[in-house]
Amino acid sequence: MLTFALRRAVLGILVLITVSVLVFVSFRFVPGDIVNQQLSEAGAVTPELLAQKRAQLGLDKPLLVQFTEWASGVVTGDFGKSLWTGRPVANQIVTALVPTMQLSIVAIILGAVLGIGAGVAAALWRGTPGDMILRIVSTVFLAIPQLWLGLLTLTGLAMIGYYIPLPYRSFSVNPAINFQQVIFPAVALSLGVAAALSRLTRSAMLEVTGADFIRAARARGVPSSRLYIGHGLKNALIPVITLLGTQFGNLLSGTVIIEQIFNIPGLGNMLFEAVANRDYPVVQAAVLTYGVITIVVNLLVDLSYGIVDPRIREARS
Amino acid sequence: MFEGLSTYGRALAVLAASALLTSAAHAQDVPKYGGKVTINVHADAPNFDPLASTEYAVHSRLGLAMNRLVDWATGPDIDYGEFVPKPALAESWDISADGLTYTFKLRKGVVWQDVAPVSGRAFTSADVLATYAAIRESGVQKGLLATVDTITAPDDHTVVIKLKRPNVVLLQNLAHQNMWILPKEAFDGGYDRNSVVIGTGPWLLTDNQAGVATHYKKNPTYFGKNADGKQLPYLDEVEILPLKDLNARIMAFRSGQIDIWFGPLNLTQMAAIKQQVPDLQEIKTIANTQTELYLNPSFKPFSDLRVRQALNLAIDRLALGDVVRGGGAIGGVVGPALSKQTLPEDERIALYGTPDHEKAKALLAEAGFPDGFSFELTVLNYGEEFVREAEWIQQDLAEIGVKAELKMVDLAAGQALAKEGTYQGLFLVMSPFSEADEYFTTHFLKGGNRNYMGVDDAELTAMIQEQQGIADPEARRQKIWEIQRYIAKNVQNPLPIWSSLLLHPAHARVHGWRPMLPQGFPSLPEVWVSE
């Protein structure tokens, strides 16, 4: 198991290096830079002033030098300074990561509970109106973009006279307000996840519940609840867990827009602004952070297969 | 109501009732001290260094804590875009007869906010010298002091600015939205002006959290007083929320979590808000920006003045403004928000708002394009209505056989294309300039920050420099109009399109709110709340 985890970790590092190089190079070819942004409203800007500003930010150095300096900093935990704020990027990332992770974890838990629950229910009610309703609802939520779900949630709340309190407060500062600020965007994010999980759980459950071992267990008089949850769901979980891992990645990308709509000062919000402002160090560090999270989640998913299925655990060991 | 009373008694009763009503109404109008307002500014301040960027999110926040040497006066009789100089850190000033020497007498008794390392020391001329020296060295405002020769301080409360040539715009340049005066310690390593804000302004910045809020509390040592000599500001606290999503801003305003709206809002959205907040103050002005269509002369058809004139004649701006924007004003070489400097509206309509497709086609034929031509029109993504304006222009141009292929880019990419001159047509929103001189020098002088068309016209340059030296306001205005007519006739690039309505709704509890063109909320010290 350890060897497997190490092998995946090494692969993960290679992926991160590739992502870093790709982001660094591709973003530099996007037109526009931060100095133009900073001086956009200035009346008279001489070429000397532009050159002076670019030199101050190190943007006049060759690309290879800029990348080497950045990469060597990253290895030592120094992500450089934001070109826009002048503050250390690592501090900004850590500050922004907390609300993003809180939002993502709440959303994925909600999505998993709703999706797996609905999937199991739909499988149990196969062919009934309940099954049909659940399938229609899941298709609807699969089709709706997260942006629209976010706006719909915000508008729906306003229509019933409820407004999410402002400004944002962290959980440690005010848990009650923080709960109100996180739960609704988390719901908006989770519905798509729940829809995908519900459909897969239903089909996996139907496949498993038709298997011989379930029929044998039923013949032995195993109670229905144990039959479906203890035997059926456990065996149907492998594809569901895989999808959960993939959905976590989608959910993270969804936070970029959802955080804007719900005024959450998270990583997505920060990345959105950094791209608009061509703040290279922040974009690179934020993408790297998203990469690390995705790799860690996928590693956890892979490791969890062994927990769910003893055959996989034995094969790995 | 007054039955049983004599005529005299009735008259007395009526008088008493009127007095009570008047006094109640008066009580409503008497400013009260205390309270808090929340304003939305739809972006975070990346930092607080006023010399590092022209970013409105920075300067609008700095205005609450800082002062300039000269400020914009505000009041019921002053237009949104009208500059009336008002003493700020400079109490008074003298201008020499030749217009070359400006002597500023600084306000005595002003102290910096009690923040280390400045810690409430007295404001002196050394602070002004240090700020202006840093700006002239590498500040983004450098261009505003381009005509300055020397700046000296004979004593602690006098600053003398000598110019290389007369420039009547100097006062306004010193009152420019980016020209905050900082303590000298900000420039000698005393503190990091990126993160620490120390000013002499009405409020003290107490904390700023990116994506969350910026908070201010009243500065007890602020020098400002209103016209009646009452101490300002009235408000104890101000909060700025960086709400980036329009729907989130609308919800926050409707719920009363925002008192004063700042930023884009269209009439439909305002009407929807008004349904929920019927007693809101519906303050409207003409936007301090306008849309402009740049035609790159390095693209062959646009090198011909007749082609540019043809495109100008193709666009039906008045219909565009009515249908797409639902109001506003036709653009001009100098934007219509500068009501005293832009050409009169009927003249702007004659120059830009009288489409004539037959004449346009004839001009194209004369220029050698009888069948029209195609070009790529780069459109900066300023939002839905802006893009609809671009689509409107596209359709109008198609009427004369000119096919514009729209290419959407984000703001940073658009600015890069503009600066590099690697565009054919470019559609964007003008900077919020506050003086005709800014329009002229940025657009039409060689090296100007907005001279994306490469204009280098000796006659025009001489005219622009001449207006900078005309001290008589009316004579200068005539010259400014003459320049605009010259540009319309001989340059016709960029094509001014439209200035939309700018909506500044505020809740009824907010009193004394008068939006003004420069950033920094100049009227906010006189704002008070009734609850």
PDB file of C-alpha atoms in Angstrom, chain B residues 62-220:
ATOM      1  CA  LEU B  62      -7.724  56.434  -0.155  1.00  0.00           C
ATOM      2  CA  GLY B  63     -10.021  59.441  -0.493  1.00  0.00           C
ATOM      3  CA  LEU B  64     -11.669  58.687   2.826  1.00  0.00           C
ATOM      4  CA  ALA B  65      -8.388  58.923   4.705  1.00  0.00           C
ATOM      5  CA  MET B  66      -6.346  61.384   2.671  1.00  0.00           C
ATOM      6  CA  ASN B  67      -6.370  64.886   1.258  1.00  0.00           C
ATOM      7  CA  ARG B  68      -5.000  66.683  -1.725  1.00  0.00           C
ATOM      8  CA  LEU B  69      -3.534  70.157  -1.787  1.00  0.00           C
ATOM      9  CA  VAL B  70      -6.615  71.409  -3.628  1.00  0.00           C
ATOM     10  CA  ASP B  71      -9.962  69.626  -3.734  1.00  0.00           C
ATOM     11  CA  TRP B  72     -13.181  69.555  -5.753  1.00  0.00           C
ATOM     12  CA  ALA B  73     -15.935  71.622  -4.211  1.00  0.00           C
ATOM     13  CA  THR B  74     -19.275  69.868  -3.917  1.00  0.00           C
ATOM     14  CA  GLY B  75     -22.756  71.247  -3.507  1.00  0.00           C
ATOM     15  CA  PRO B  76     -26.247  71.413  -4.939  1.00  0.00           C
ATOM     16  CA  ASP B  77     -25.206  74.005  -7.534  1.00  0.00           C
ATOM     17  CA  ILE B  78     -22.116  72.179  -8.744  1.00  0.00           C
ATOM     18  CA  ASP B  79     -22.356  69.714 -11.633  1.00  0.00           C
ATOM     19  CA  TYR B  80     -21.051  66.167 -11.311  1.00  0.00           C
ATOM     20  CA  GLY B  81     -18.148  66.893 -13.674  1.00  0.00           C
ATOM     21  CA  GLU B  82     -17.575  70.561 -12.868  1.00  0.00           C
ATOM     22  CA  PHE B  83     -14.285  71.459 -11.216  1.00  0.00           C
ATOM     23  CA  VAL B  84     -14.595  74.284  -8.718  1.00  0.00           C
ATOM     24  CA  PRO B  85     -11.374  74.485  -6.729  1.00  0.00           C
ATOM     25  CA  LYS B  86     -11.741  74.240  -2.983  1.00  0.00           C
ATOM     26  CA  PRO B  87      -8.975  74.725  -0.426  1.00  0.00           C
ATOM     27  CA  ALA B  88      -7.895  71.440   1.127  1.00  0.00           C
ATOM     28  CA  LEU B  89      -4.390  71.105   2.547  1.00  0.00           C
ATOM     29  CA  ALA B  90      -3.636  74.396   0.833  1.00  0.00           C
ATOM     30  CA  GLU B  91      -5.664  77.121   2.489  1.00  0.00           C
ATOM     31  CA  SER B  92      -5.108  79.614  -0.302  1.00  0.00           C
ATOM     32  CA  TRP B  93      -2.964  80.219  -3.350  1.00  0.00           C
ATOM     33  CA  ASP B  94      -1.623  83.018  -5.530  1.00  0.00           C
ATOM     34  CA  ILE B  95      -0.791  82.806  -9.191  1.00  0.00           C
ATOM     35  CA  SER B  96       1.804  85.184 -10.608  1.00  0.00           C
ATOM     36  CA  ALA B  97       0.812  87.504 -13.440  1.00  0.00           C
ATOM     37  CA  ASP B  98       2.838  85.520 -15.975  1.00  0.00           C
ATOM     38  CA  GLY B  99       1.092  82.316 -14.856  1.00  0.00           C
ATOM     39  CA  LEU B 100       4.393  80.625 -14.111  1.00  0.00           C
ATOM     40  CA  THR B 101       4.526  80.720 -10.299  1.00  0.00           C
ATOM     41  CA  TYR B 102       1.945  79.225  -7.958  1.00  0.00           C
ATOM     42  CA  THR B 103       2.383  80.014  -4.261  1.00  0.00           C
ATOM     43  CA  PHE B 104       0.349  77.816  -1.908  1.00  0.00           C
ATOM     44  CA  LYS B 105      -0.235  78.745   1.721  1.00  0.00           C
ATOM     45  CA  LEU B 106      -0.701  75.526   3.631  1.00  0.00           C
ATOM     46  CA  ARG B 107      -3.341  75.105   6.294  1.00  0.00           C
ATOM     47  CA  LYS B 108      -1.913  75.464   9.788  1.00  0.00           C
ATOM     48  CA  GLY B 109      -2.823  73.136  12.637  1.00  0.00           C
ATOM     49  CA  VAL B 110      -3.315  70.084  10.419  1.00  0.00           C
ATOM     50  CA  VAL B 111      -1.949  66.891  11.933  1.00  0.00           C
ATOM     51  CA  TRP B 112      -1.419  63.447  10.470  1.00  0.00           C
ATOM     52  CA  GLN B 113      -3.509  60.601  11.759  1.00  0.00           C
ATOM     53  CA  ASP B 114      -2.183  58.977  14.887  1.00  0.00           C
ATOM     54  CA  VAL B 115      -0.560  55.966  13.247  1.00  0.00           C
ATOM     55  CA  ALA B 116       3.096  55.026  13.788  1.00  0.00           C
ATOM     56  CA  PRO B 117       5.644  56.145  12.756  1.00  0.00           C
ATOM     57  CA  VAL B 118       4.052  59.514  11.901  1.00  0.00           C
ATOM     58  CA  SER B 119       1.981  59.411  15.098  1.00  0.00           C
ATOM     59  CA  GLY B 120      -0.002  62.599  14.782  1.00  0.00           C
ATOM     60  CA  ARG B 121       2.808  65.027  13.983  1.00  0.00           C
ATOM     61  CA  ALA B 122       2.032  68.321  12.255  1.00  0.00           C
ATOM     62  CA  PHE B 123       1.622  68.433   8.496  1.00  0.00           C
ATOM     63  CA  THR B 124       4.238  70.666   6.830  1.00  0.00           C
ATOM     64  CA  SER B 125       5.503  71.684   3.432  1.00  0.00           C
ATOM     65  CA  ALA B 126       8.169  68.943   3.678  1.00  0.00           C
ATOM     66  CA  ASP B 127       5.384  66.377   3.208  1.00  0.00           C
ATOM     67  CA  VAL B 128       4.200  68.105   0.038  1.00  0.00           C
ATOM     68  CA  LEU B 129       7.743  68.297  -1.328  1.00  0.00           C
ATOM     69  CA  ALA B 130       8.414  64.619  -0.579  1.00  0.00           C
ATOM     70  CA  THR B 131       5.144  63.495  -2.201  1.00  0.00           C
ATOM     71  CA  TYR B 132       5.567  65.556  -5.352  1.00  0.00           C
ATOM     72  CA  ALA B 133       9.239  64.613  -5.674  1.00  0.00           C
ATOM     73  CA  ALA B 134       8.340  60.916  -5.545  1.00  0.00           C
ATOM     74  CA  ILE B 135       5.553  61.414  -8.078  1.00  0.00           C
ATOM     75  CA  ARG B 136       7.858  63.272 -10.450  1.00  0.00           C
ATOM     76  CA  GLU B 137      10.410  60.488 -10.124  1.00  0.00           C
ATOM     77  CA  SER B 138       8.263  57.439 -10.791  1.00  0.00           C
ATOM     78  CA  GLY B 139       4.636  57.979  -9.764  1.00  0.00           C
ATOM     79  CA  VAL B 140       1.847  56.990 -12.094  1.00  0.00           C
ATOM     80  CA  GLN B 141       0.679  60.624 -11.806  1.00  0.00           C
ATOM     81  CA  LYS B 142       3.966  61.878 -13.263  1.00  0.00           C
ATOM     82  CA  GLY B 143       2.259  63.292 -16.349  1.00  0.00           C
ATOM     83  CA  LEU B 144       0.130  65.641 -14.236  1.00  0.00           C
ATOM     84  CA  LEU B 145       3.276  67.487 -13.146  1.00  0.00           C
ATOM     85  CA  ALA B 146       4.924  67.451 -16.571  1.00  0.00           C
ATOM     86  CA  THR B 147       4.935  71.245 -16.891  1.00  0.00           C
ATOM     87  CA  VAL B 148       6.429  71.759 -13.413  1.00  0.00           C
ATOM     88  CA  ASP B 149       9.959  73.113 -13.324  1.00  0.00           C
ATOM     89  CA  THR B 150      10.732  73.376  -9.599  1.00  0.00           C
ATOM     90  CA  ILE B 151       8.909  72.879  -6.311  1.00  0.00           C
ATOM     91  CA  THR B 152      10.298  74.618  -3.249  1.00  0.00           C
ATOM     92  CA  ALA B 153       9.237  75.382   0.313  1.00  0.00           C
ATOM     93  CA  PRO B 154      10.374  78.749   1.721  1.00  0.00           C
ATOM     94  CA  ASP B 155       8.893  77.769   5.084  1.00  0.00           C
ATOM     95  CA  ASP B 156       6.861  75.053   6.785  1.00  0.00           C
ATOM     96  CA  HIS B 157       3.591  76.416   5.499  1.00  0.00           C
ATOM     97  CA  THR B 158       4.402  77.626   2.011  1.00  0.00           C
ATOM     98  CA  VAL B 159       4.977  75.702  -1.198  1.00  0.00           C
ATOM     99  CA  VAL B 160       6.030  77.388  -4.421  1.00  0.00           C
ATOM    100  CA  ILE B 161       5.593  75.638  -7.744  1.00  0.00           C
ATOM    101  CA  LYS B 162       7.316  77.134 -10.772  1.00  0.00           C
ATOM    102  CA  LEU B 163       6.283  76.028 -14.235  1.00  0.00           C
ATOM    103  CA  LYS B 164       8.305  75.672 -17.406  1.00  0.00           C
ATOM    104  CA  ARG B 165       5.425  77.271 -19.316  1.00  0.00           C
ATOM    105  CA  PRO B 166       2.002  78.522 -18.293  1.00  0.00           C
ATOM    106  CA  ASN B 167      -0.462  75.760 -17.486  1.00  0.00           C
ATOM    107  CA  VAL B 168      -3.835  76.859 -16.192  1.00  0.00           C
ATOM    108  CA  VAL B 169      -4.756  73.242 -15.555  1.00  0.00           C
ATOM    109  CA  LEU B 170      -2.214  72.951 -12.751  1.00  0.00           C
ATOM    110  CA  LEU B 171      -4.757  73.572  -9.984  1.00  0.00           C
ATOM    111  CA  GLN B 172      -6.993  70.892 -11.376  1.00  0.00           C
ATOM    112  CA  ASN B 173      -4.037  68.551 -11.774  1.00  0.00           C
ATOM    113  CA  LEU B 174      -3.201  69.035  -8.099  1.00  0.00           C
ATOM    114  CA  ALA B 175      -6.839  68.251  -7.317  1.00  0.00           C
ATOM    115  CA  HIS B 176      -6.699  65.170  -9.559  1.00  0.00           C
ATOM    116  CA  GLN B 177      -8.207  62.018  -8.118  1.00  0.00           C
ATOM    117  CA  ASN B 178      -4.779  60.387  -7.792  1.00  0.00           C
ATOM    118  CA  MET B 179      -2.867  63.306  -6.217  1.00  0.00           C
ATOM    119  CA  TRP B 180      -3.018  62.452  -2.504  1.00  0.00           C
ATOM    120  CA  ILE B 181      -0.454  64.018  -0.165  1.00  0.00           C
ATOM    121  CA  LEU B 182       1.403  61.513   2.004  1.00  0.00           C
ATOM    122  CA  PRO B 183       3.682  62.060   5.005  1.00  0.00           C
ATOM    123  CA  LYS B 184       7.366  62.333   4.107  1.00  0.00           C
ATOM    124  CA  GLU B 185       8.019  59.134   6.093  1.00  0.00           C
ATOM    125  CA  ALA B 186       6.239  57.244   3.295  1.00  0.00           C
ATOM    126  CA  PHE B 187       9.196  57.987   1.043  1.00  0.00           C
ATOM    127  CA  ASP B 188      12.194  57.604   3.330  1.00  0.00           C
ATOM    128  CA  GLY B 189      11.535  54.025   4.451  1.00  0.00           C
ATOM    129  CA  GLY B 190       9.587  55.057   7.531  1.00  0.00           C
ATOM    130  CA  TYR B 191       6.711  52.751   6.692  1.00  0.00           C
ATOM    131  CA  ASP B 192       5.340  50.611   3.899  1.00  0.00           C
ATOM    132  CA  ARG B 193       2.830  52.715   1.972  1.00  0.00           C
ATOM    133  CA  ASN B 194       1.699  49.540   0.252  1.00  0.00           C
ATOM    134  CA  SER B 195      -0.116  48.372   3.358  1.00  0.00           C
ATOM    135  CA  VAL B 196      -0.253  51.323   5.778  1.00  0.00           C
ATOM    136  CA  VAL B 197      -2.504  54.315   5.201  1.00  0.00           C
ATOM    137  CA  ILE B 198      -1.693  57.536   7.031  1.00  0.00           C
ATOM    138  CA  GLY B 199      -3.495  60.649   5.936  1.00  0.00           C
ATOM    139  CA  THR B 200      -5.051  63.846   7.132  1.00  0.00           C
ATOM    140  CA  GLY B 201      -8.515  62.936   5.875  1.00  0.00           C
ATOM    141  CA  PRO B 202     -11.907  62.643   7.562  1.00  0.00           C
ATOM    142  CA  TRP B 203     -11.628  58.954   8.419  1.00  0.00           C
ATOM    143  CA  LEU B 204      -8.929  56.625   9.611  1.00  0.00           C
ATOM    144  CA  LEU B 205      -8.597  53.326   7.765  1.00  0.00           C
ATOM    145  CA  THR B 206      -8.802  50.729  10.527  1.00  0.00           C
ATOM    146  CA  ASP B 207      -8.676  47.483   8.583  1.00  0.00           C
ATOM    147  CA  ASN B 208      -8.797  46.089   5.094  1.00  0.00           C
ATOM    148  CA  GLN B 209      -9.371  42.452   4.263  1.00  0.00           C
ATOM    149  CA  ALA B 210      -9.250  41.457   0.614  1.00  0.00           C
ATOM    150  CA  GLY B 211     -12.580  40.171  -0.597  1.00  0.00           C
ATOM    151  CA  VAL B 212     -14.271  41.061   2.694  1.00  0.00           C
ATOM    152  CA  ALA B 213     -14.373  44.759   3.637  1.00  0.00           C
ATOM    153  CA  THR B 214     -12.480  47.990   4.281  1.00  0.00           C
ATOM    154  CA  HIS B 215     -13.380  49.772   7.510  1.00  0.00           C
ATOM    155  CA  TYR B 216     -12.892  53.369   8.580  1.00  0.00           C
ATOM    156  CA  LYS B 217     -13.567  55.278  11.752  1.00  0.00           C
ATOM    157  CA  LYS B 218     -13.860  59.014  12.247  1.00  0.00           C
ATOM    158  CA  ASN B 219     -10.596  60.936  12.449  1.00  0.00           C
ATOM    159  CA  PRO B 220     -10.959  63.129  15.558  1.00  0.00           C
TER     160      PRO B 220
END
